[in-house]
PDB file of C-alpha atoms in Angstrom:
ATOM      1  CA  UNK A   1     -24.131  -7.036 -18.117  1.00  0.00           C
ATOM      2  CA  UNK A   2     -21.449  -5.403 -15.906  1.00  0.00           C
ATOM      3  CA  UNK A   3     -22.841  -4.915 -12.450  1.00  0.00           C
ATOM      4  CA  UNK A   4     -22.631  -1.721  -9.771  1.00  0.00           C
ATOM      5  CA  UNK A   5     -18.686  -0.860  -9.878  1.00  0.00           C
ATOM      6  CA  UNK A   6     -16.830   1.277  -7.102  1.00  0.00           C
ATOM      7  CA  UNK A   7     -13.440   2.662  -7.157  1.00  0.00           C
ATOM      8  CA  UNK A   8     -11.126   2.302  -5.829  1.00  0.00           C
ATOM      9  CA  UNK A   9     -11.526  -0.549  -3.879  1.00  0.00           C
ATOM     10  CA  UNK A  10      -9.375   0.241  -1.049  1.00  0.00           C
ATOM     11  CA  UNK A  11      -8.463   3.670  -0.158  1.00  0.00           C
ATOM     12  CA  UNK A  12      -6.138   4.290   2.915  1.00  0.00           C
ATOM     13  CA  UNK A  13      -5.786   7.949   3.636  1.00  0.00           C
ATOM     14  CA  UNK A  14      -4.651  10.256   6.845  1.00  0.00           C
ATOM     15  CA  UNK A  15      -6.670  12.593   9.304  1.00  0.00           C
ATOM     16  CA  UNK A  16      -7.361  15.526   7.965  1.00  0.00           C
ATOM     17  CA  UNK A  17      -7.336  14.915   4.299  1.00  0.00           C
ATOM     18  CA  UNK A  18     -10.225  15.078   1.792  1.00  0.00           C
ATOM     19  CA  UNK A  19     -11.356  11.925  -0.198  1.00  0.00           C
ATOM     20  CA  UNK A  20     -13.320  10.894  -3.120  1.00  0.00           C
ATOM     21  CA  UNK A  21     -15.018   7.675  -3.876  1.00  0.00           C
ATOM     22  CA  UNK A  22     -16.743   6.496  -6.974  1.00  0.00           C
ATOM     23  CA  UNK A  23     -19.901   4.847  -7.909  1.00  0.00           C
ATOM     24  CA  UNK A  24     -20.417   3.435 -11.297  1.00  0.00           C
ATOM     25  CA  UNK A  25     -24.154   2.196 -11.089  1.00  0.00           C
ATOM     26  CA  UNK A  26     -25.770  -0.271 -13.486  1.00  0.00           C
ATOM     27  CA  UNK A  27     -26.254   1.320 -16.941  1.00  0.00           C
ATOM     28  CA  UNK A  28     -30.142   2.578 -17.077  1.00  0.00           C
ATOM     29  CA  UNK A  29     -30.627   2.623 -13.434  1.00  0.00           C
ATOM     30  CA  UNK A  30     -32.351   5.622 -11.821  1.00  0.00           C
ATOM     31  CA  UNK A  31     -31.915   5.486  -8.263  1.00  0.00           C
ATOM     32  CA  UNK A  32     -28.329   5.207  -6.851  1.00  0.00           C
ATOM     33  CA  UNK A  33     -27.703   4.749  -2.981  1.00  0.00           C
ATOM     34  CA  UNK A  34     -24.616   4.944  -0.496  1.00  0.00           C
ATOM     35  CA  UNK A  35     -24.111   3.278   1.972  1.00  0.00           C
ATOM     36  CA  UNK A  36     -22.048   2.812   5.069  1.00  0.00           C
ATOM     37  CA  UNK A  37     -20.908  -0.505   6.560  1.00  0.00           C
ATOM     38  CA  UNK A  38     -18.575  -0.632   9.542  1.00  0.00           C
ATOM     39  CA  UNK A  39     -17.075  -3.830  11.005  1.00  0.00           C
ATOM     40  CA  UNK A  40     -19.678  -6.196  12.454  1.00  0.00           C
ATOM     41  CA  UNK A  41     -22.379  -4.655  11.379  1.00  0.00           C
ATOM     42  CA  UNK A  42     -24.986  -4.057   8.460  1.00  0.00           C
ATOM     43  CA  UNK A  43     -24.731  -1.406   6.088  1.00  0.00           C
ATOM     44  CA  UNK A  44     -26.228   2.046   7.299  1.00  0.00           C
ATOM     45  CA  UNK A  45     -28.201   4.444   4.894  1.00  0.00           C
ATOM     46  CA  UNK A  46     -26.329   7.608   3.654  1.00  0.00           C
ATOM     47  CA  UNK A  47     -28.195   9.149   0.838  1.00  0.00           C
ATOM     48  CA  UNK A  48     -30.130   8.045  -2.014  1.00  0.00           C
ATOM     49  CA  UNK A  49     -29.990   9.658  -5.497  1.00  0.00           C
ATOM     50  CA  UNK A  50     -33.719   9.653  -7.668  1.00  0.00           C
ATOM     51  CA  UNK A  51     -31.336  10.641 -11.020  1.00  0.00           C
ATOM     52  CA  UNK A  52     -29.557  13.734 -10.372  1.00  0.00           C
ATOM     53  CA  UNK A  53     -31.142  14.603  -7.173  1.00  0.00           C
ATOM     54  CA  UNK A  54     -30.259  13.790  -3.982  1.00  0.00           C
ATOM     55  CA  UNK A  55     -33.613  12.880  -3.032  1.00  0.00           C
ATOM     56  CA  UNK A  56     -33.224  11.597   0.653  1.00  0.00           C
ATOM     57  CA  UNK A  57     -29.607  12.419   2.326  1.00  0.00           C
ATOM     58  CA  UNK A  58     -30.925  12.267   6.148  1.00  0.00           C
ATOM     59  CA  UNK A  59     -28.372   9.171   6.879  1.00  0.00           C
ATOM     60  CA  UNK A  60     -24.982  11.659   6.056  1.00  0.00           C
ATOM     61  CA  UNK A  61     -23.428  11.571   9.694  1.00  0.00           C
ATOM     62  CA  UNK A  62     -22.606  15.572   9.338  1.00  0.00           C
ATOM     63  CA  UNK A  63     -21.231  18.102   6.643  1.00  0.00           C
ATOM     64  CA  UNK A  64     -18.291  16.119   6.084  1.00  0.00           C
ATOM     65  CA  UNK A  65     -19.838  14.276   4.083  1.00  0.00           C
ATOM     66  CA  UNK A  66     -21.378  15.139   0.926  1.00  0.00           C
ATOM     67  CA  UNK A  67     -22.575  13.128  -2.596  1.00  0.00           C
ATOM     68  CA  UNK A  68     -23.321  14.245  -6.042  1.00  0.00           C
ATOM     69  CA  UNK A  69     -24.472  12.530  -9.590  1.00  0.00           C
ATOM     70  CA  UNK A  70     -24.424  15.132 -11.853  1.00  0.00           C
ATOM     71  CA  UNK A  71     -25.235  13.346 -14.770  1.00  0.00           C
ATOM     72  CA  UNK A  72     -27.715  10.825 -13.425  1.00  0.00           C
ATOM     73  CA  UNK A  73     -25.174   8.114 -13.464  1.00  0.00           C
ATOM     74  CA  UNK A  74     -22.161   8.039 -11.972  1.00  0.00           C
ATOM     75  CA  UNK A  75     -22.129   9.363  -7.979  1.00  0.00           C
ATOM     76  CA  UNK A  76     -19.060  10.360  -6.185  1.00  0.00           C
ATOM     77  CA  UNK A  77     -19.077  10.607  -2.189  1.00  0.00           C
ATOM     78  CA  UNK A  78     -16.977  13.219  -1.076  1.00  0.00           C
ATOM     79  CA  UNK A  79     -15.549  13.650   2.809  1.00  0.00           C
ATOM     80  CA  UNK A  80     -13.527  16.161   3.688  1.00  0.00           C
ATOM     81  CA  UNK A  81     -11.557  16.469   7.053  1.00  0.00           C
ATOM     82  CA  UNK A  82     -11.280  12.826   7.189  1.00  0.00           C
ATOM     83  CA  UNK A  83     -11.500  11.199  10.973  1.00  0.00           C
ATOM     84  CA  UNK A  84     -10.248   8.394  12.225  1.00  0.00           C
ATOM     85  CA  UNK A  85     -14.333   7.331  12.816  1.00  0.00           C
ATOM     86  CA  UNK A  86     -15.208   7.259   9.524  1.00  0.00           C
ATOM     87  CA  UNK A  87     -13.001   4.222   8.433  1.00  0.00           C
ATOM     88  CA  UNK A  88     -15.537   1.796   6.794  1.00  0.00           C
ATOM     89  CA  UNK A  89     -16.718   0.135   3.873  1.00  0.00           C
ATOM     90  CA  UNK A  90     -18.632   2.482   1.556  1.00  0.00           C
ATOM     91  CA  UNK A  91     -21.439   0.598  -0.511  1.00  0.00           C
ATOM     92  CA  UNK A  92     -23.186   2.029  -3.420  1.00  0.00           C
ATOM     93  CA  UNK A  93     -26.217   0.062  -4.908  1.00  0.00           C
ATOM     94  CA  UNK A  94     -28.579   1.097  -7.645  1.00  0.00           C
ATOM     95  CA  UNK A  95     -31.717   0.657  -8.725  1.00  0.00           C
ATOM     96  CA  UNK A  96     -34.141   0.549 -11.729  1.00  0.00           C
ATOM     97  CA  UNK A  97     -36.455   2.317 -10.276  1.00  0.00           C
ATOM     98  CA  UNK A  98     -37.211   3.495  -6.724  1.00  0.00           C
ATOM     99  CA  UNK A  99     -39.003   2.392  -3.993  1.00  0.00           C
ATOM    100  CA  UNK A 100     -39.771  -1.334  -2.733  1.00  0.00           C
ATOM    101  CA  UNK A 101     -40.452  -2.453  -6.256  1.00  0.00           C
ATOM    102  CA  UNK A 102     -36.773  -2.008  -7.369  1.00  0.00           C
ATOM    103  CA  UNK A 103     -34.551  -4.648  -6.302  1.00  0.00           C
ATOM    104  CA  UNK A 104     -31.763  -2.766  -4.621  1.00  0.00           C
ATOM    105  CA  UNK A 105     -27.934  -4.356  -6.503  1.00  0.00           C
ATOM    106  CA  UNK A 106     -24.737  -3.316  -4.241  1.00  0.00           C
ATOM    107  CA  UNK A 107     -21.526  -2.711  -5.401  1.00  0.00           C
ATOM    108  CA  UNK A 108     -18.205  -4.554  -4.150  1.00  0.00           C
ATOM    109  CA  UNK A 109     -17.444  -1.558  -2.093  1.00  0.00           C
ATOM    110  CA  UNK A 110     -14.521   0.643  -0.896  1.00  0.00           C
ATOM    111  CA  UNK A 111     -12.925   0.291   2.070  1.00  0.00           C
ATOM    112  CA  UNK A 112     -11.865   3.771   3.804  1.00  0.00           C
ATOM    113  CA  UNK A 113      -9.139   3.614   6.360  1.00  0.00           C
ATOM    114  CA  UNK A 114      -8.161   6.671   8.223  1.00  0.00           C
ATOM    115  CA  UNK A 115      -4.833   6.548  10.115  1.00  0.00           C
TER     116      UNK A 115
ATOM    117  CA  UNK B   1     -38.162   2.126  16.251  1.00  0.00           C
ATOM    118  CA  UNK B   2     -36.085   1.919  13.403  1.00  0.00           C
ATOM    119  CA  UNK B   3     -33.805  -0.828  14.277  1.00  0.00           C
ATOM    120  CA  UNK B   4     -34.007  -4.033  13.053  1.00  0.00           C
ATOM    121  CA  UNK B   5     -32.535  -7.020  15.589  1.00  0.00           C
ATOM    122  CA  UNK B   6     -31.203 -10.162  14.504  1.00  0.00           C
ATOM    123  CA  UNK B   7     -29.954 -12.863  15.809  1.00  0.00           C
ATOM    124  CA  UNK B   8     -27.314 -15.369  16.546  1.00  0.00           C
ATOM    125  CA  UNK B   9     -24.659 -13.061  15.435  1.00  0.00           C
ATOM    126  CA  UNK B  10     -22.946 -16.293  14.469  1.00  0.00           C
ATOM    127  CA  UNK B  11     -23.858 -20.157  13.461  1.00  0.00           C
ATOM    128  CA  UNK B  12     -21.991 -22.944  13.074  1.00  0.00           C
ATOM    129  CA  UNK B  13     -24.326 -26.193  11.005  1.00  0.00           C
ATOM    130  CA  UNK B  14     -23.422 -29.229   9.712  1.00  0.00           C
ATOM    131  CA  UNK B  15     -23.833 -30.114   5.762  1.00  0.00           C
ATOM    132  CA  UNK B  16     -27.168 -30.844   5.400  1.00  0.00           C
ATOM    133  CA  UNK B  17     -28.486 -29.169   8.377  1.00  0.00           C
ATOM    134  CA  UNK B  18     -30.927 -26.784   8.424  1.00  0.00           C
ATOM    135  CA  UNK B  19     -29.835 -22.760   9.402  1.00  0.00           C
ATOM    136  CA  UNK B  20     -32.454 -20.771  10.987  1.00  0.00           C
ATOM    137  CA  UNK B  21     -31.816 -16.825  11.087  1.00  0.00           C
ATOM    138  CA  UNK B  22     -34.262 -14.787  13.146  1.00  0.00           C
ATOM    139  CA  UNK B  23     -34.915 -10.978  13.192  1.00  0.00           C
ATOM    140  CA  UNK B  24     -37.457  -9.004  14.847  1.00  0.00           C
ATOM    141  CA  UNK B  25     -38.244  -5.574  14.178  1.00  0.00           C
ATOM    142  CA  UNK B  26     -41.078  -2.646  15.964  1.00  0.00           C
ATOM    143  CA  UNK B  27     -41.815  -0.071  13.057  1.00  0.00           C
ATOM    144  CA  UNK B  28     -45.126  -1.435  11.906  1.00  0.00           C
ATOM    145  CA  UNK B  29     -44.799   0.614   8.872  1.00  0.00           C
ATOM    146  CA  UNK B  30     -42.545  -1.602   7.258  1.00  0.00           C
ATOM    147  CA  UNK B  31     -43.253  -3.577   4.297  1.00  0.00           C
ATOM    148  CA  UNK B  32     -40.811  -5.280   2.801  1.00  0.00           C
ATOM    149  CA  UNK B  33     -38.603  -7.235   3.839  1.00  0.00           C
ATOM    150  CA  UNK B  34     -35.404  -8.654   2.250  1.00  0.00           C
ATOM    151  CA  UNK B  35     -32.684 -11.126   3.135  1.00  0.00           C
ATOM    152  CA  UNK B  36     -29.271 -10.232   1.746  1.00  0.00           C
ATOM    153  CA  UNK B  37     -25.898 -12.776   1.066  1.00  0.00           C
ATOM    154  CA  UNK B  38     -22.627 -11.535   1.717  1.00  0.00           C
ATOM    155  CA  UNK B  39     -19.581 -13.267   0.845  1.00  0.00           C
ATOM    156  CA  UNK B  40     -16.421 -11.791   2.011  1.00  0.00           C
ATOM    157  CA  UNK B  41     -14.857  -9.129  -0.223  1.00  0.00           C
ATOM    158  CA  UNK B  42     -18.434  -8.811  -1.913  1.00  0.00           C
ATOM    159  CA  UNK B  43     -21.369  -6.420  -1.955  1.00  0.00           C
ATOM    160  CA  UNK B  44     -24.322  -7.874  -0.328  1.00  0.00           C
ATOM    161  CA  UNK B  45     -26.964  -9.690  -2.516  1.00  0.00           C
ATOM    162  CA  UNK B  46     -30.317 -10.245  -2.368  1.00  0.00           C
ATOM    163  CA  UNK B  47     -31.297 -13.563  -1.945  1.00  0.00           C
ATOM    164  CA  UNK B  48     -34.985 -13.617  -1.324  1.00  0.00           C
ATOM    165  CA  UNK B  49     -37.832 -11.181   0.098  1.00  0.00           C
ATOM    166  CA  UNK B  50     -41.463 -10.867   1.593  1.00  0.00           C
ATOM    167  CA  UNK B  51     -44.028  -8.495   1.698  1.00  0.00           C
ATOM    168  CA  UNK B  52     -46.594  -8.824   5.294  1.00  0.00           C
ATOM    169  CA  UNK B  53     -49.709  -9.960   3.271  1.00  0.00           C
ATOM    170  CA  UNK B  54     -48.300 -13.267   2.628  1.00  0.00           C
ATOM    171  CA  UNK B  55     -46.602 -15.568   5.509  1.00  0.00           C
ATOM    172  CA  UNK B  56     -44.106 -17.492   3.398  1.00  0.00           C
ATOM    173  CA  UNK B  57     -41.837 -17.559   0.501  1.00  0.00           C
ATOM    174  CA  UNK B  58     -39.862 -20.144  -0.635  1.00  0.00           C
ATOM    175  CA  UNK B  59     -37.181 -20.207  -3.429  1.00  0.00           C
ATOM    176  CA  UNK B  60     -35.060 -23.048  -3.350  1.00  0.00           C
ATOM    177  CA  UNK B  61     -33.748 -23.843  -0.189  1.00  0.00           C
ATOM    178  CA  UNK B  62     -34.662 -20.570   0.841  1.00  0.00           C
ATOM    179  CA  UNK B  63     -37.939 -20.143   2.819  1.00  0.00           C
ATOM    180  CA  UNK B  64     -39.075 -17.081   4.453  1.00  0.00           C
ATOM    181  CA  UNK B  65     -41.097 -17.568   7.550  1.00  0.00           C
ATOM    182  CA  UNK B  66     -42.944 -14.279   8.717  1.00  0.00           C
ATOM    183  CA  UNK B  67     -45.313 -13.349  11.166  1.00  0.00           C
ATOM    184  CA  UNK B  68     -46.727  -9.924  11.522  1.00  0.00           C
ATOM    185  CA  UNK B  69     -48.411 -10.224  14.369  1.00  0.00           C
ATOM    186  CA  UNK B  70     -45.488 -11.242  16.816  1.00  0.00           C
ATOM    187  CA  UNK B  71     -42.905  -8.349  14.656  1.00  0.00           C
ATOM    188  CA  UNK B  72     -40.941 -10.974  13.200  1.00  0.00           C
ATOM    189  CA  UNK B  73     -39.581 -12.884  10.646  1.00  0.00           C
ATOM    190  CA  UNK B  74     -37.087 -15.987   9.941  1.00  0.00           C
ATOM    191  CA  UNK B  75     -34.504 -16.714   7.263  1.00  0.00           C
ATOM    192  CA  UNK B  76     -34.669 -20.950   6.652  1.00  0.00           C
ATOM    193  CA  UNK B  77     -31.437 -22.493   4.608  1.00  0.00           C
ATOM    194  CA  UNK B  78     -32.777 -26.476   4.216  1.00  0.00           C
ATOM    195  CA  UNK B  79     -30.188 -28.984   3.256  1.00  0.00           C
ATOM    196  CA  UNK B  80     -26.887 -25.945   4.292  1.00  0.00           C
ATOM    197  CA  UNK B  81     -24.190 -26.243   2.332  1.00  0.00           C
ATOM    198  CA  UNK B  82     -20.460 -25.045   2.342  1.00  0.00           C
ATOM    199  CA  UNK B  83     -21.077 -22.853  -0.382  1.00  0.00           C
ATOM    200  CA  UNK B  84     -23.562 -21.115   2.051  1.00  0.00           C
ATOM    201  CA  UNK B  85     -21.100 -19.718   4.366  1.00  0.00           C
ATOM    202  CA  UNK B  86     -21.577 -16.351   4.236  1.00  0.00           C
ATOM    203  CA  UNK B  87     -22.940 -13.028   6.302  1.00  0.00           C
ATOM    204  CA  UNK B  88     -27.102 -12.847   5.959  1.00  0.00           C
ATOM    205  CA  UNK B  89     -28.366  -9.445   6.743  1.00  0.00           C
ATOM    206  CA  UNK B  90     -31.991  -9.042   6.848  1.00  0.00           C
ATOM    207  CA  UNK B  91     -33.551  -5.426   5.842  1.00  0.00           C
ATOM    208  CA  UNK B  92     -36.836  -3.781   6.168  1.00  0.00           C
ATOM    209  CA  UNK B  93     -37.914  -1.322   4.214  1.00  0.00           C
ATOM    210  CA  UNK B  94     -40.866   1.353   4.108  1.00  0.00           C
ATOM    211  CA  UNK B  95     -42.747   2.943   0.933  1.00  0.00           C
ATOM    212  CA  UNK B  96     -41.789   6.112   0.332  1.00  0.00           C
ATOM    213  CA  UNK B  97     -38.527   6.547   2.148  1.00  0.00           C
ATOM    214  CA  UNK B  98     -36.484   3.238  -0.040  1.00  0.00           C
ATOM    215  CA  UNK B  99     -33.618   3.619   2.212  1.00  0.00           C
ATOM    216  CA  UNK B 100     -33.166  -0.006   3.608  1.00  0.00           C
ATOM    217  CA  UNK B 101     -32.731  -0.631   8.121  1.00  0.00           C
ATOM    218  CA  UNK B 102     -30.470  -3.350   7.813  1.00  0.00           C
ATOM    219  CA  UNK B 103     -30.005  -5.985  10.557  1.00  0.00           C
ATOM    220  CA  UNK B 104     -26.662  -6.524  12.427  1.00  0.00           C
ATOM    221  CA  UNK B 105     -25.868  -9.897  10.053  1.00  0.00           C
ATOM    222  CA  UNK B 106     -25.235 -13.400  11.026  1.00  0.00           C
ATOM    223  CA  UNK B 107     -22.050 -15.200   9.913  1.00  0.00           C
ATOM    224  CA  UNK B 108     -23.274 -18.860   8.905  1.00  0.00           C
ATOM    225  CA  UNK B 109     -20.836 -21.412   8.874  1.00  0.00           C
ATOM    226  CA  UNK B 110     -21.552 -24.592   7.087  1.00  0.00           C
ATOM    227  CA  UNK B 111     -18.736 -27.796   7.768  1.00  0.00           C
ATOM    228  CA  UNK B 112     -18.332 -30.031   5.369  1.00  0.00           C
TER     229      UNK B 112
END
């Protein structure tokens, strides 16, 4: 079946603007994850969805950020007031079902620039 | 506490060869421990993983070497191949929290 899918795959925006990026998690999978990966190094823990609640969001770096999944499924990480700092790759992964148990499967990514 | 250190950063092997990845980590809490693939362009993807009870897992040409007494544990690639150039990150995890502390990745190399 058709694995974790993020759009779009490359998003280039300016300072100051708002973005939105996508998350299309495998089909019966409850737990959904973001994360961040910046050049170099490994990805870095955002939030984690457990369906439609975000049930761990300690990694956001500050209110910029912010990530919903309203319907259990599909997650959208939001930024607003977009900084130059946050250009990265943005993974999502999902799970079956939380927890060590649940093989975590990652997405392709998107890959934020800010200019 | 949290971090997870790994190390070379990069490796260059011959065909054949064997590539040894190393990482070491302090949070004693941890208990699981996976080793992920990433190709370029590509979402990383578990390749193999170990739990602390056990001190090696092998699938393949994949072993995992661990030691919980010295806080570390080793990624082993027998007979390398091309196809196995690629970043390696290794993770820990912790029950209860599911958010993984990825290492800083190693970019293998593998000549033909």
């Amino acid at each position: 079946g058709a694995g974790v899918s993020q759009t779009p795959s490359n998003k280039v925006t300016e300072k100051g603007k708002y973005v939105e990026l996508r998350c299309d998690p495998i089909s019966g999978h409850t737990a959904l994850y973001w994360y961040r990966q910046s050049l170099g190094q490994g990805p870095e823990f955002l939030i984690y969805f457990q369906g439609t609640g975000a049930a761990d969001d300690s990694g956001l770096p500050n209110d910029r950020f912010f990530a919903v999944r309203p319907e259990g499924s599909v997650s959208t990480l939001k930024i607003q007031r977009t900084e130059r700092g946050d250009s990265a790759v943005y993974l999502c992964a999902s799970s079956l079902q939380a927890g060590t148990n649940g093989e975590q499967f990652f997405g392709p990514g998107t890959r934020l620039t800010v200019l | 506490q949290q971090q997870v250190k790994q190390s070379p950063q990069s490796l260059i092997v011959q065909k054949g060869g064997i590539s040894i990845i190393n990482c070491a980590y302090e949070n004693t809490a941890f208990d699981y421990f996976p080793w992920y693939q990433q190709f370029p362009g590509k979402g990383p993807a578990l390749l193999i993983a170990i739990r602390p009870d056990v001190s090696e897992k092998k699938e393949g040409r994949f072993t995992i070497s661990f030691n919980k007494s010295a806080k570390q544990f080793s990624l082993h690639i027998m007979d390398s191949q091309p196809g196995d150039s690629a970043t390696y990150f290794c993770a820990a995890d912790f029950s209860g929290t599911y958010k993984y502390i990825f290492g800083t990745g190693t970019r293998l190399k593998v000549l033909a």
